[in-house]
Each structure stands twice: as C-alpha cells, then as structure tokens.
Amino acid sequence: MCAGAAAEDGRAQARRPGKREALKSGEFLVWRGVLKDVIDISLAEKSSREPQKGALRFLPVMQLSHQAFAMAAANLVNNTGRKMLLARIKITGFCCQGKQFQFQHAKGKNMPLSSLVKAVKLKEKKCTLKYVRNLTVSEFSQHYKIEFFKVCRVMKSLSSGDPWFVFLTDSFASSRLYAYMEKKMQTATQGFLLPFMPEISLKYFLGLFSESVSVQRVNQWQPPLVQAIFSGDPEEIRMLIYKTEDVNALDAEKRTPLHVASFLGDADIIELLILSGARVNAKDNMWLTPLHRAVASRSEEAVQVLIKHSADVNARDKNWQTPLHVAAANKAVKCAEILIPLLSSVNVSDRGGRTALHHAALNGHIEMVNLLLAKGANINAFDKKDRRALHWAAYMGHLEVVALLINHGAEVTCKDKKGYTPLHAAASNGQINIVKQLLNLGVEIDEMNIYGNTALHIACYNGQDSVVNELIDYGANVNQPNNNGFTPLHFAAASTHGALCLELLVNNGADVNIQSKDGKSPLHMTAVHGRFTRSQTLIQNGGEIDCVDKDGNTPLHVAARYGHELLINTLITSGADTAKCGIHNMFPLHLAALNAHSDCCRKLLSSGQKYSIVSLFSNEHVLSAGFDIDTPDSFGRTCLHAAAAGGNVECIKLLQSSGADFNKKDKCGRTPLHYAAANCHFHCIETLVTTGANINETDDWGRTPLHYAAASDMDRKCLEFLLQNDANPSIQDKEGYNTVHYAAAYGHRQCLELAYNGHHQALEVLLQSLVDLDIKDEKGRTALDLAAFRGHAECVEALISQGASVTVKDNVTKRTPLHASVINGHTPCLRLLLEVADNPDVTTPKDSLHLGVIRVWGKEPGSWIMTGHEECVQMLLEKEVSILCKDARGRTPLHFAAARGHATWLSELLQVALSEEDCSLKDNQGYTPLHWASYNGHENCIEVLLEQKLFHKFYGNSFSPLHCAVINDHENCASLLIGAIDTSIVNCEDDKGRTPLHAAAFADHVECLQLLLSHSAQVNAADRAGRTPLMMAAHGGHVGAVDFLVNIAKADLTLKDKELNTSLHLASSKGHEKCALLILDKIQEQSLINAKNNALQTPLHIAARNGLKMVVEELLAKGACVLAVDENGHTPALACAPNKDVADCLALILATMMPFSPSSSVTAFNFACFKKDSLGRTHLCDGSAMGSINSYNKPLSNNIGTEDGYNENDSDSETF
C-alpha cells in the first residue's frame, strides 16, 4: 500500500470515535482476555492518600519486565477462592537506565500501561512498581459505597478470561450480542457484518445493553445477608437468617440472595438458603433464575444442588434463553451434561431463533459443539434470520468448529434471509482461514446475496484485503456487478479501509471506468467519500477524470457537492474540467456554494482555469482572466444564487469579492436576496442588504423577499430585519394586488403563516387591510386556528381584537381554535379564547374538547394525537365541561387518558365520573378505558382502573382487555390483569370464540404465550372456525409461536378446523415452510401425514402446490401418499400445475406414459395408492377410493377455507 493510502487510512482511523479511548476512571480496556492498560477503578481516593490501617495491605516492591507487569496486573484481579481481590495499581515513578521519570496525566490520573511503555520503550527493560495496594470486595464496597453485586460482577468478568462473552457471565443473552453487532456494525445496505473492534472499553461494551455491569455509585448498600454471601461466611448467614433476615429479599433488579450465591457458584450457601426457604425458581427483572446464574458461572456443584431442589431446567429469561443456552455460550460443558438428560430437546430456540448450538458455535466452544451434536442437536437449525451455526462460526473464524460442523453434514452453501452464505460471513470479518477452507470445499466463489453482492463485494466493502487477495487468486470475478451495477471496485473505492483492496483489484484487471446503473464510476465513489489517494490510483491507472453519471455530474461535481477539498485539489491537479456542466447545467462551483462548502469554493475560484462557455441568454463567449461567476444554470441561477440558498456567508463574500452581481435575476426574476429570504438565512440577508441588494425587488410574480421571509421565518429575525430596512409589506404585484390580496388569492398563505409562525408585528400590519379575517387555507384553517395551534398568544390576541371567529371549524378534523390551543397545551391562548367563548354561541364545542385529550387526524387516517396538559384541563374543568362527553365514536376523555397513559388524570376524572348517575364507560364498539390502557401497555393506568370494583369483571366488547394486552405483547399488563381479576380470564372468549392465547399466537408473542399457559390457559382451545392457537400461528407463519406451542406447550397436532385442515395444512397453504417443518418434525402417524381436508387435499397436495421443496421432501420421507386424489381428481404431482388446463394436459401426458393414471378419465375403476418399500416391492399404502379428473370448481388456494384471524377489517380491532 502506498504511503498516501497509509496516510489517508491513518486520518480515517483518527476520525473514528471510540476506537481507542483514553482510560477513564471506572473503565477496563480489554483485548480478548488480555489486560492492556493499568486498571484503576478508584472513584474517590487521592493518589497520595496512605492506606487505612487494617483495611489495606502493601505488596513488596517488584522488579518487572513489561510482559511480567501486564501479567501481574491481570492476575491481581483474579478470583482467589471466595475472596476476590480488587487491584488498584498506581505508578508514581520507575527507574529506566538509572534515571527516574514521572508519568501521570495532568489531572493526576494513571498513565495507561500501553502509553507508558510506548513513552519509555520498556519492552526489554525493568520497571519498579512504587507500590501496589489490594482491597477486598467488602472493603472496597464499604469504602466507596458501591454495590457488592456490581463490583463482583466486574471482577468476575475480568477473571473469566473471555471478554467477548463476559455479559453471559452476568447472564446476558447471546441475542443481545447479535443485536448489538448487527445494529452497530451492519453495512449500510448490502454488507453482512463489519469486523468487530478487537479492543474496546468493557464499560462501554456492556453499557450498550439494558443492564449495565459497570461500577457505579449507588445510594443504598446491599443488605447484610448479601454481604455475608459475598464474604462466604455460612455462620454469619445462619445468624442473619435466625434474626429474621428475609431470605427472599429483592434488590432493585428483583434479584434474591439465592441469585447472588448462584452467581458465586457456592453450593454450600445455595443449600443453606434453599433449606431456609429461598425460592429456587425466583426470577429477576430479566427473568433470570438462580440456575441461569449458576450455569453462567460454570459451577456444576451449584447446578446439581439447584436441580436437586427442583430448579426448572426449562426456565426462560426475557430473551427466551434456557440454562442450556447460557451453558453453551459460556463453555459450561459439565453443566450442560447435567442439564441435557433432563430436557426434552436440545433444539429449543431463544427469542432470536437461535439454539444452544448457535451459541456454542459463535463462541467457538468445540467441546460444547461436540456434546450438542452427540445429543441430537439439529446442525442445520436456523434462527429468525435464517442464519445457521455455520454462519456464526464462519463469521467468528472458529476453524475447528467450522470443520466439525461440515463433517457432521452442515450445508456449506446455506443462505440466510438476505442470501448471505458462510463464505460471505467469513469474508466480511476477514477470516482468511475459513475462506480458504470453504473454497477448498468447492463453494461457488461468485455466489450472490439478494442484493447481488458476492463475497468479493463484501470483503472490499469491509476492507478485508487479505480475503480480497485470496478470492482473486481463486478466480473471483473482479468486475461482477451487483443488482445496482456496482462492482467490487466501487465498494473498495467507497470503503473506509478499502485502499489496499482497490490496489489489488486494479492490479488484477478490474475495469476502472466501469459504471453502475446510475452511471457512477469508481472515481465517482471516491468523490462521494473523499478518498483522494484512491482517486489518484484510479486516475493513474486510466480512470476517466471527467466521466459523467446519468445526471451529467463528473467526479469534480460530486466532490464539490460533498465538500471534499483535498479530493477537489487532486482532481484539478490531474486536469479535471472545472467548467464542465453537470445536473441542470450547474458547475462544480454551483454545487459547492449550494452546499455551503466555503473551502471548496475558494479552491475552485483559485484554480486559475478560465471558463469558456456560451451564456444561456446570449451568444457571447465569456473569456476573462478568471471566469465568469455570473454564468447561470438551466434555471438562470448564478453561483451567488446558490450561495444565498446554501446559507454560507463566507461563500457569498468570496463570490462578491470575485465580482458576482448581487442583483442578478434567475429565469423567475428572483435575486440572491429572494433565495436567502426564502431559506431564512439571516446572515446572508444581512450581508446582501448591506452590500446594496434591492430589498424591495420583485420577481416575475411581483413577490419581494419579504413575501418569502414571511412564509418561512421561524424566529422572526429575518422578517424583522427586512421591515427595519424599509421592506414594504404593501407592495403590489403586476396585477395590482398587494401582499394581503395576493395571500388571499393563494389561500392566505402569507397571512396564515405569519399567524402560524407568530409574527404578530407583521400580522398587525397585514390585518389593517384584510377584509375577511376568517378566510381559510386549503385545509379550512383560519389564521386564528393556526396561531392557537402554535401557541402564539400575541397573534391570537391581535386576531381576536380584530374580530376573528373562535367557532370556525376546519375542513379535516372539524376542530375550532379552542381545540387547536388545547392540543398542544397552550394555556395563554386557551385563556384568551375562553374569554371570548363565554357567550352562548360558542359554548357548544366545549364538550368535544375532551378535557385536553383531542382527537385529530395525523399523517395517516386513524392516527391519534392525545395530549396531557394539566393546566388546560384545569381551566376547562372550571368552565364546567362534561366529564363524560363523547366524540363521534362514543369515546370519553377517560378513554383518551387511558389510551395515552395519563394515570394522574385518569384517577381524578374517574372519581368524578363514577359519582355521576349515568356512568357509561363503553364507546360505540364496547371498548372501555381498561381496553385502551391494556392495548397500549399503560400499566399505571391499568392499576388505577383496577382499583375500582367496576373493572374487577370484564364487560363491554368481548375482545377483552387481556386480548388487547397480549396481542401487542404487553405481558406485564397481562400479568396485572390476571393477578387482579382471576386466572380464569385466560380462557375468556371473544365473539368469534378466540381466547387470549389465540391472540398471542396470532401476533407471535411467545412471552405472552408462556404467561398464559403458566396460568392454565387451554392450549388446544378452538374458536368458532375450529382453529386452535397453533393453527392461528401456523396460518400466520409465526415461527416463534409455532416452535413454542409445538415443542414446549405440546399442542395437539391432530386437531382439525371446520374445513378439516390440520395445522400442517394451514402452514403449507400460506407457504410458511419453516412452520410446516417444525410441525412435521413432530408428526410420525401416517394418518396425519395423509390427512385430507374438505377438498380432499393432503399436506403433500398443498406443499407441492406452493413449491415448498423441503416440506415435500420431508413428507415423502415420512411416507406421504403420492397417488392421493383431491376433489378435482388431482394427485400431488398435478397439484403443482398453475391452473386447470395445465393440470389436464399433464394428466393426459401421464396417462400416455403410464399403464394407468390415478387421474385418467379413461380409467373407470378405483385403485389403491402404491408405495415402494426398501426392497423396491410395490405394496398398498392407502385403501381409499379415488375419483377421476373433474373440473376445477374453485381455485386451489381457496380450498383451505376462508381466512380468519385478526386483521384490519375485523370489527373487533379496526379501531385499534
């Protein structure tokens, strides 16, 4: 790689935030288990403070090499029995070649070891540790008031030696790591995953997850029982329990003392706590049980004790992870060996669809992978993104795991949902050994994902030069375009780390001038991202410097657009044409000025090249010592127009100093001042006016800059400046209309927007000549409505004083200015409006205000804006509005308060409402405030409502509040309802016979399924159409729900709906292959394999019809009858035909080819289905009579039965 490229990449490295942050107090810098910097987690103690007597102890001064120093620092934080030591290393000085040096930061912080070593080159020299002090966890916690649990978690993580998965030591779910990797490091549109940073702050890494494990200050100490557990003193624990210390006490995160003991892996203390009444299956706020904690700590003794006392081995946390998942991720092989015999399956998936095998493969735990495979783990199991264990092992570069998986039959060509293969995954992360292994196995090197990207594209995008070199050596197509026409060279040109990749591609024959579908060449891509050294490489290798894209832009235009000054300099030096016209005939200078890049403007202005062009308005050639900066584009706009629109004063001054005409007009007659005013650039307006621009210059329609400022100014500065500098608001246009008349003709845009933006001074000027104050815009809004909506009290007062009506309604929501003021809680405006609204003509709309909870249409029909402005509510209550007033759909303010989550309001309003005689809290569709609160997940509102006996029994719409809660995955709300009312509500039915379990299955909310079933919900309950929750999930293609219902809840697979469809029929009918395979995996009975629905279709008919190859293979392997005939006389083979005519033709062909055909109209006799056994002998497999070919009475897709589920057209749910 050339020196320039290295310099460029160095600058890019420096620009990336967070790559190597300075060591901060309380942080640990870790690199795959190796301590890289001096650890200092002291939060308060000064470096000069002497250790307290009895609390601290000195270690002897040691002579250490650099390597020994690092090892000692790491060892000091290791676990020593139950006494974990917290190392605090202070280096105040050291000897180097006889000379004493002091190295400390300016604020007295410790110098990181890496910086210290770099400064004095200690690689082979000795250093003297001045002193090293150790604190026990108990001492540290008491001294600095830090929670024991958090300190110990940090110490445990540091001593685990595996920072990649340190969060699993704290029982974090692996899915959180996946989510973090994909959220933070996924490429913009095409890439698989960017490389993971090898060295990051542990505090920062763990802080990305919902539960931080970093050391933090806390106000409350842990209970004495927890402290005793950490100290490992059973006698003290017994004494505390004897003193009635609560053995099930919860901390802020709902963790019990048993969680702590399990985390530490202390089997004796675990036994003691359980015998003292500790709940063995207690869950914290992440639903982690003590068994999860014990497994994460790899303590088989603790696991055995917990299981002996009936710990739930199938317990799931909020990420649906069982202890086996945690064991797999933490390499707890012995714990897994204990757990697996107690499990029904090792293929249980978590929230992300990942099995224990996924976690083990991701971590590279070869022993765990071996164990799981030996115990029957599905090697080709896929997660919710269709990624298999092989994808993750390949991405992480675990060569042995990849080899093991392949040897056990893993598909090396498998693809995820976006078409990424293991080769893509390995290439994205630079795993060269995996890439070589896969290529040696003969995988397709140019295999594309759904975006058309090959592994070479991905490697170039991520800057993996070694992989790029390997792929090229194996014959990868260096000019392969993706779906948008981008080649690997385009990606290398754009990538942050692609400099060397670009050189490799160019040296191996990549076309440097190849263009994408939108005409962009690799040189354009370097211009977009400012890769100036790569642009030099491309130009030196024949890149066309002035090539144009489909908009006519050259790389110079693009560089000017994005403000890359160095690249502009490179292009100009290489001979780029600065007078080349691009989009709309604009020069690069236009684009630089329009995007406010003053440095680029200066570079282009000083390039010294003359423009030689023909003006669009004359045939005169412009040749000058510099260039004509007043040359217009296709719309007559000069560079000064562009600068005024861009808003950079420096650009305007540069152009003015070069002689730009500030009164030049475009084809619409607008000057640069018009553009500056329209874009509300105050300083640009100020500069142009000071220079002498005509402030009252009109365009072709007679508009002055004041018109544009009035329409766009948000803070009034521009408008006020123009008025102060003699801008005339009464100027008439060419037809004789002044500003106000013109505003009225075009919907009163100026007048209305002055009100909307609060320009009361200008508004007062306009109002003097305005005849009708209630003229509306296209949406029927008056000036008073808009002023009230934005809360401009002065404008409201000015309009009211001139006689504007407060009762005029708009055309869309039928709101009045009163409504508009309440929506955004503008109390001063509301007060002014209510003073006028006291007369009888204005009292009618007050009931529709809904006490500050207003229904208005949003961006989409049916959207709601529900506000919570207490002052407005209080003011309206003083006006004695009705608490139970209803809107057009029968909804009261209580409905809206509950839907929005205003618990305080709800409580107050509910007390008033319940005191009235006619207290009807059902809307037109029977929904109560409890329905709304449950649907939107407002636990505080549910608690308020459940305090009233009225809501202790469901009433109103039969689609109950519990249905509403689970259909939106509000499991906490569902739990509140079940606990407060009765567990029997888990089986309540709506008017279609659907239970809450149906709703949870329909919406694929596994947590809610788990909650309902734990309260005895009927897993096989059937609705009016005969469908069970499993059928609902299968019909919707919800893999998570199907997996849970089939493998965990053991739903009955033999049940049929009223159309005689089984869950397998339904899954196959909608093309949901994964769901069908999950169900099929549990079916062995031939009666289910060949079950027929009302249309006499078997699952094989339907799967074949929908092209479900894997389902068909599995059905055939399980003995599905290939000669079964449906009501149309078609076998599964004929069901593949797209229509009746094709099926009939195929039947005739088969009849000719075969002695007799099951669907032949010539055959007049019945026959049985045949199947060959393992010896090739044909025997009967079904004795049912078959019919001949009949005409299609109805499409095959409708033979499954009518769709029935929760959809937008359901009357039960349309309002939600």
PDB file of N, CA and C in Angstrom, residues 341-402:
ATOM      1  N   PRO A 341     -29.827 -34.412  29.950  1.00  0.00           N
ATOM      2  CA  PRO A 341     -30.721 -35.568  30.208  1.00  0.00           C
ATOM      3  C   PRO A 341     -32.074 -35.179  30.763  1.00  0.00           C
ATOM      4  N   LEU A 342     -32.188 -33.986  31.306  1.00  0.00           N
ATOM      5  CA  LEU A 342     -33.451 -33.531  31.889  1.00  0.00           C
ATOM      6  C   LEU A 342     -34.306 -32.766  30.896  1.00  0.00           C
ATOM      7  N   LEU A 343     -33.807 -32.575  29.684  1.00  0.00           N
ATOM      8  CA  LEU A 343     -34.516 -31.781  28.673  1.00  0.00           C
ATOM      9  C   LEU A 343     -35.174 -32.686  27.647  1.00  0.00           C
ATOM     10  N   SER A 344     -36.290 -32.196  27.114  1.00  0.00           N
ATOM     11  CA  SER A 344     -36.965 -32.960  26.061  1.00  0.00           C
ATOM     12  C   SER A 344     -36.301 -32.746  24.713  1.00  0.00           C
ATOM     13  N   SER A 345     -35.631 -31.615  24.541  1.00  0.00           N
ATOM     14  CA  SER A 345     -34.974 -31.319  23.267  1.00  0.00           C
ATOM     15  C   SER A 345     -33.826 -30.353  23.504  1.00  0.00           C
ATOM     16  N   VAL A 346     -32.765 -30.533  22.727  1.00  0.00           N
ATOM     17  CA  VAL A 346     -31.641 -29.597  22.804  1.00  0.00           C
ATOM     18  C   VAL A 346     -31.739 -28.552  21.709  1.00  0.00           C
ATOM     19  N   ASN A 347     -32.846 -28.577  20.978  1.00  0.00           N
ATOM     20  CA  ASN A 347     -33.006 -27.659  19.843  1.00  0.00           C
ATOM     21  C   ASN A 347     -33.956 -26.510  20.153  1.00  0.00           C
ATOM     22  N   VAL A 348     -34.206 -26.256  21.427  1.00  0.00           N
ATOM     23  CA  VAL A 348     -35.072 -25.140  21.797  1.00  0.00           C
ATOM     24  C   VAL A 348     -34.402 -23.834  21.373  1.00  0.00           C
ATOM     25  N   SER A 349     -35.197 -22.938  20.806  1.00  0.00           N
ATOM     26  CA  SER A 349     -34.633 -21.677  20.312  1.00  0.00           C
ATOM     27  C   SER A 349     -34.987 -20.521  21.231  1.00  0.00           C
ATOM     28  N   ASP A 350     -34.142 -19.497  21.216  1.00  0.00           N
ATOM     29  CA  ASP A 350     -34.395 -18.307  22.009  1.00  0.00           C
ATOM     30  C   ASP A 350     -35.192 -17.299  21.184  1.00  0.00           C
ATOM     31  N   ARG A 351     -35.285 -16.073  21.689  1.00  0.00           N
ATOM     32  CA  ARG A 351     -36.086 -15.054  21.008  1.00  0.00           C
ATOM     33  C   ARG A 351     -35.603 -14.812  19.586  1.00  0.00           C
ATOM     34  N   GLY A 352     -34.320 -14.916  19.374  1.00  0.00           N
ATOM     35  CA  GLY A 352     -33.767 -14.703  18.041  1.00  0.00           C
ATOM     36  C   GLY A 352     -33.800 -15.952  17.186  1.00  0.00           C
ATOM     37  N   GLY A 353     -34.414 -17.018  17.695  1.00  0.00           N
ATOM     38  CA  GLY A 353     -34.496 -18.264  16.944  1.00  0.00           C
ATOM     39  C   GLY A 353     -33.237 -19.103  17.030  1.00  0.00           C
ATOM     40  N   ARG A 354     -32.321 -18.767  17.922  1.00  0.00           N
ATOM     41  CA  ARG A 354     -31.035 -19.456  17.978  1.00  0.00           C
ATOM     42  C   ARG A 354     -31.060 -20.577  19.020  1.00  0.00           C
ATOM     43  N   THR A 355     -30.514 -21.691  18.646  1.00  0.00           N
ATOM     44  CA  THR A 355     -30.427 -22.826  19.549  1.00  0.00           C
ATOM     45  C   THR A 355     -29.111 -22.758  20.324  1.00  0.00           C
ATOM     46  N   ALA A 356     -28.959 -23.711  21.242  1.00  0.00           N
ATOM     47  CA  ALA A 356     -27.706 -23.779  22.001  1.00  0.00           C
ATOM     48  C   ALA A 356     -26.521 -23.981  21.068  1.00  0.00           C
ATOM     49  N   LEU A 357     -26.748 -24.682  19.968  1.00  0.00           N
ATOM     50  CA  LEU A 357     -25.662 -24.916  19.002  1.00  0.00           C
ATOM     51  C   LEU A 357     -25.196 -23.608  18.381  1.00  0.00           C
ATOM     52  N   HIS A 358     -26.115 -22.690  18.117  1.00  0.00           N
ATOM     53  CA  HIS A 358     -25.725 -21.380  17.601  1.00  0.00           C
ATOM     54  C   HIS A 358     -24.771 -20.683  18.572  1.00  0.00           C
ATOM     55  N   HIS A 359     -25.137 -20.703  19.842  1.00  0.00           N
ATOM     56  CA  HIS A 359     -24.324 -20.020  20.849  1.00  0.00           C
ATOM     57  C   HIS A 359     -22.949 -20.666  20.988  1.00  0.00           C
ATOM     58  N   ALA A 360     -22.923 -21.964  20.996  1.00  0.00           N
ATOM     59  CA  ALA A 360     -21.641 -22.664  21.117  1.00  0.00           C
ATOM     60  C   ALA A 360     -20.762 -22.393  19.905  1.00  0.00           C
ATOM     61  N   ALA A 361     -21.352 -22.391  18.718  1.00  0.00           N
ATOM     62  CA  ALA A 361     -20.586 -22.136  17.503  1.00  0.00           C
ATOM     63  C   ALA A 361     -20.075 -20.709  17.467  1.00  0.00           C
ATOM     64  N   LEU A 362     -20.900 -19.768  17.871  1.00  0.00           N
ATOM     65  CA  LEU A 362     -20.479 -18.373  17.900  1.00  0.00           C
ATOM     66  C   LEU A 362     -19.297 -18.171  18.835  1.00  0.00           C
ATOM     67  N   ASN A 363     -19.332 -18.846  19.968  1.00  0.00           N
ATOM     68  CA  ASN A 363     -18.266 -18.724  20.949  1.00  0.00           C
ATOM     69  C   ASN A 363     -17.030 -19.536  20.594  1.00  0.00           C
ATOM     70  N   GLY A 364     -17.172 -20.477  19.666  1.00  0.00           N
ATOM     71  CA  GLY A 364     -16.032 -21.306  19.308  1.00  0.00           C
ATOM     72  C   GLY A 364     -15.734 -22.392  20.301  1.00  0.00           C
ATOM     73  N   HIS A 365     -16.745 -22.820  21.047  1.00  0.00           N
ATOM     74  CA  HIS A 365     -16.540 -23.854  22.071  1.00  0.00           C
ATOM     75  C   HIS A 365     -16.666 -25.236  21.424  1.00  0.00           C
ATOM     76  N   ILE A 366     -15.563 -25.788  21.006  1.00  0.00           N
ATOM     77  CA  ILE A 366     -15.560 -27.037  20.261  1.00  0.00           C
ATOM     78  C   ILE A 366     -16.111 -28.189  21.091  1.00  0.00           C
ATOM     79  N   GLU A 367     -15.762 -28.240  22.377  1.00  0.00           N
ATOM     80  CA  GLU A 367     -16.261 -29.321  23.226  1.00  0.00           C
ATOM     81  C   GLU A 367     -17.775 -29.249  23.358  1.00  0.00           C
ATOM     82  N   MET A 368     -18.285 -28.043  23.501  1.00  0.00           N
ATOM     83  CA  MET A 368     -19.725 -27.886  23.637  1.00  0.00           C
ATOM     84  C   MET A 368     -20.434 -28.266  22.336  1.00  0.00           C
ATOM     85  N   VAL A 369     -19.859 -27.870  21.210  1.00  0.00           N
ATOM     86  CA  VAL A 369     -20.442 -28.233  19.920  1.00  0.00           C
ATOM     87  C   VAL A 369     -20.480 -29.751  19.770  1.00  0.00           C
ATOM     88  N   ASN A 370     -19.399 -30.403  20.132  1.00  0.00           N
ATOM     89  CA  ASN A 370     -19.351 -31.871  20.068  1.00  0.00           C
ATOM     90  C   ASN A 370     -20.435 -32.500  20.933  1.00  0.00           C
ATOM     91  N   LEU A 371     -20.561 -31.980  22.132  1.00  0.00           N
ATOM     92  CA  LEU A 371     -21.556 -32.524  23.060  1.00  0.00           C
ATOM     93  C   LEU A 371     -22.967 -32.369  22.495  1.00  0.00           C
ATOM     94  N   LEU A 372     -23.289 -31.178  22.010  1.00  0.00           N
ATOM     95  CA  LEU A 372     -24.628 -30.917  21.497  1.00  0.00           C
ATOM     96  C   LEU A 372     -24.943 -31.783  20.286  1.00  0.00           C
ATOM     97  N   LEU A 373     -23.975 -31.930  19.397  1.00  0.00           N
ATOM     98  CA  LEU A 373     -24.197 -32.778  18.226  1.00  0.00           C
ATOM     99  C   LEU A 373     -24.405 -34.233  18.632  1.00  0.00           C
ATOM    100  N   ALA A 374     -23.655 -34.663  19.629  1.00  0.00           N
ATOM    101  CA  ALA A 374     -23.799 -36.033  20.103  1.00  0.00           C
ATOM    102  C   ALA A 374     -25.163 -36.261  20.753  1.00  0.00           C
ATOM    103  N   LYS A 375     -25.754 -35.190  21.272  1.00  0.00           N
ATOM    104  CA  LYS A 375     -27.045 -35.298  21.946  1.00  0.00           C
ATOM    105  C   LYS A 375     -28.219 -34.983  21.015  1.00  0.00           C
ATOM    106  N   GLY A 376     -27.946 -34.889  19.729  1.00  0.00           N
ATOM    107  CA  GLY A 376     -29.038 -34.745  18.773  1.00  0.00           C
ATOM    108  C   GLY A 376     -29.361 -33.339  18.331  1.00  0.00           C
ATOM    109  N   ALA A 377     -28.438 -32.396  18.513  1.00  0.00           N
ATOM    110  CA  ALA A 377     -28.695 -31.028  18.066  1.00  0.00           C
ATOM    111  C   ALA A 377     -28.818 -30.983  16.549  1.00  0.00           C
ATOM    112  N   ASN A 378     -29.781 -30.219  16.085  1.00  0.00           N
ATOM    113  CA  ASN A 378     -30.006 -30.060  14.642  1.00  0.00           C
ATOM    114  C   ASN A 378     -28.922 -29.161  14.066  1.00  0.00           C
ATOM    115  N   ILE A 379     -28.067 -29.737  13.237  1.00  0.00           N
ATOM    116  CA  ILE A 379     -26.911 -28.998  12.742  1.00  0.00           C
ATOM    117  C   ILE A 379     -27.308 -27.911  11.749  1.00  0.00           C
ATOM    118  N   ASN A 380     -28.479 -28.050  11.140  1.00  0.00           N
ATOM    119  CA  ASN A 380     -28.937 -27.060  10.158  1.00  0.00           C
ATOM    120  C   ASN A 380     -30.071 -26.201  10.687  1.00  0.00           C
ATOM    121  N   ALA A 381     -30.215 -26.131  12.000  1.00  0.00           N
ATOM    122  CA  ALA A 381     -31.228 -25.261  12.582  1.00  0.00           C
ATOM    123  C   ALA A 381     -30.910 -23.815  12.241  1.00  0.00           C
ATOM    124  N   PHE A 382     -31.942 -23.052  11.944  1.00  0.00           N
ATOM    125  CA  PHE A 382     -31.728 -21.664  11.560  1.00  0.00           C
ATOM    126  C   PHE A 382     -32.443 -20.728  12.527  1.00  0.00           C
ATOM    127  N   ASP A 383     -31.885 -19.540  12.684  1.00  0.00           N
ATOM    128  CA  ASP A 383     -32.514 -18.552  13.553  1.00  0.00           C
ATOM    129  C   ASP A 383     -33.537 -17.750  12.755  1.00  0.00           C
ATOM    130  N   LYS A 384     -34.030 -16.652  13.330  1.00  0.00           N
ATOM    131  CA  LYS A 384     -35.085 -15.887  12.669  1.00  0.00           C
ATOM    132  C   LYS A 384     -34.595 -15.169  11.425  1.00  0.00           C
ATOM    133  N   LYS A 385     -33.305 -15.081  11.261  1.00  0.00           N
ATOM    134  CA  LYS A 385     -32.751 -14.509  10.034  1.00  0.00           C
ATOM    135  C   LYS A 385     -32.215 -15.599   9.117  1.00  0.00           C
ATOM    136  N   ASP A 386     -32.612 -16.816   9.419  1.00  0.00           N
ATOM    137  CA  ASP A 386     -32.207 -17.993   8.648  1.00  0.00           C
ATOM    138  C   ASP A 386     -30.710 -18.259   8.732  1.00  0.00           C
ATOM    139  N   ARG A 387     -30.054 -17.747   9.741  1.00  0.00           N
ATOM    140  CA  ARG A 387     -28.625 -17.998   9.882  1.00  0.00           C
ATOM    141  C   ARG A 387     -28.411 -19.254  10.714  1.00  0.00           C
ATOM    142  N   ARG A 388     -27.496 -20.056  10.269  1.00  0.00           N
ATOM    143  CA  ARG A 388     -27.228 -21.329  10.935  1.00  0.00           C
ATOM    144  C   ARG A 388     -25.943 -21.222  11.752  1.00  0.00           C
ATOM    145  N   ALA A 389     -25.683 -22.266  12.500  1.00  0.00           N
ATOM    146  CA  ALA A 389     -24.482 -22.270  13.342  1.00  0.00           C
ATOM    147  C   ALA A 389     -23.238 -22.066  12.491  1.00  0.00           C
ATOM    148  N   LEU A 390     -23.259 -22.591  11.283  1.00  0.00           N
ATOM    149  CA  LEU A 390     -22.106 -22.465  10.399  1.00  0.00           C
ATOM    150  C   LEU A 390     -21.852 -21.009  10.014  1.00  0.00           C
ATOM    151  N   HIS A 391     -22.917 -20.224   9.836  1.00  0.00           N
ATOM    152  CA  HIS A 391     -22.742 -18.803   9.539  1.00  0.00           C
ATOM    153  C   HIS A 391     -21.922 -18.123  10.649  1.00  0.00           C
ATOM    154  N   TRP A 392     -22.339 -18.373  11.894  1.00  0.00           N
ATOM    155  CA  TRP A 392     -21.703 -17.664  13.006  1.00  0.00           C
ATOM    156  C   TRP A 392     -20.286 -18.177  13.273  1.00  0.00           C
ATOM    157  N   ALA A 393     -20.081 -19.457  13.138  1.00  0.00           N
ATOM    158  CA  ALA A 393     -18.728 -19.990  13.314  1.00  0.00           C
ATOM    159  C   ALA A 393     -17.803 -19.442  12.231  1.00  0.00           C
ATOM    160  N   ALA A 394     -18.315 -19.345  11.008  1.00  0.00           N
ATOM    161  CA  ALA A 394     -17.506 -18.806   9.910  1.00  0.00           C
ATOM    162  C   ALA A 394     -17.217 -17.328  10.136  1.00  0.00           C
ATOM    163  N   TYR A 395     -18.209 -16.598  10.591  1.00  0.00           N
ATOM    164  CA  TYR A 395     -18.006 -15.164  10.839  1.00  0.00           C
ATOM    165  C   TYR A 395     -16.954 -14.920  11.913  1.00  0.00           C
ATOM    166  N   MET A 396     -16.987 -15.745  12.953  1.00  0.00           N
ATOM    167  CA  MET A 396     -16.054 -15.563  14.061  1.00  0.00           C
ATOM    168  C   MET A 396     -14.696 -16.197  13.785  1.00  0.00           C
ATOM    169  N   GLY A 397     -14.582 -16.998  12.744  1.00  0.00           N
ATOM    170  CA  GLY A 397     -13.291 -17.570  12.391  1.00  0.00           C
ATOM    171  C   GLY A 397     -12.899 -18.783  13.198  1.00  0.00           C
ATOM    172  N   HIS A 398     -13.872 -19.510  13.712  1.00  0.00           N
ATOM    173  CA  HIS A 398     -13.580 -20.710  14.505  1.00  0.00           C
ATOM    174  C   HIS A 398     -13.370 -21.889  13.558  1.00  0.00           C
ATOM    175  N   LEU A 399     -12.137 -22.104  13.178  1.00  0.00           N
ATOM    176  CA  LEU A 399     -11.820 -23.083  12.136  1.00  0.00           C
ATOM    177  C   LEU A 399     -12.211 -24.496  12.541  1.00  0.00           C
ATOM    178  N   GLU A 400     -11.879 -24.878  13.773  1.00  0.00           N
ATOM    179  CA  GLU A 400     -12.188 -26.236  14.218  1.00  0.00           C
ATOM    180  C   GLU A 400     -13.691 -26.471  14.271  1.00  0.00           C
ATOM    181  N   VAL A 401     -14.425 -25.470  14.714  1.00  0.00           N
ATOM    182  CA  VAL A 401     -15.880 -25.614  14.794  1.00  0.00           C
ATOM    183  C   VAL A 401     -16.474 -25.739  13.395  1.00  0.00           C
ATOM    184  N   VAL A 402     -15.975 -24.920  12.476  1.00  0.00           N
ATOM    185  CA  VAL A 402     -16.462 -24.989  11.097  1.00  0.00           C
ATOM    186  C   VAL A 402     -16.201 -26.377  10.517  1.00  0.00           C
TER     187      VAL A 402
END
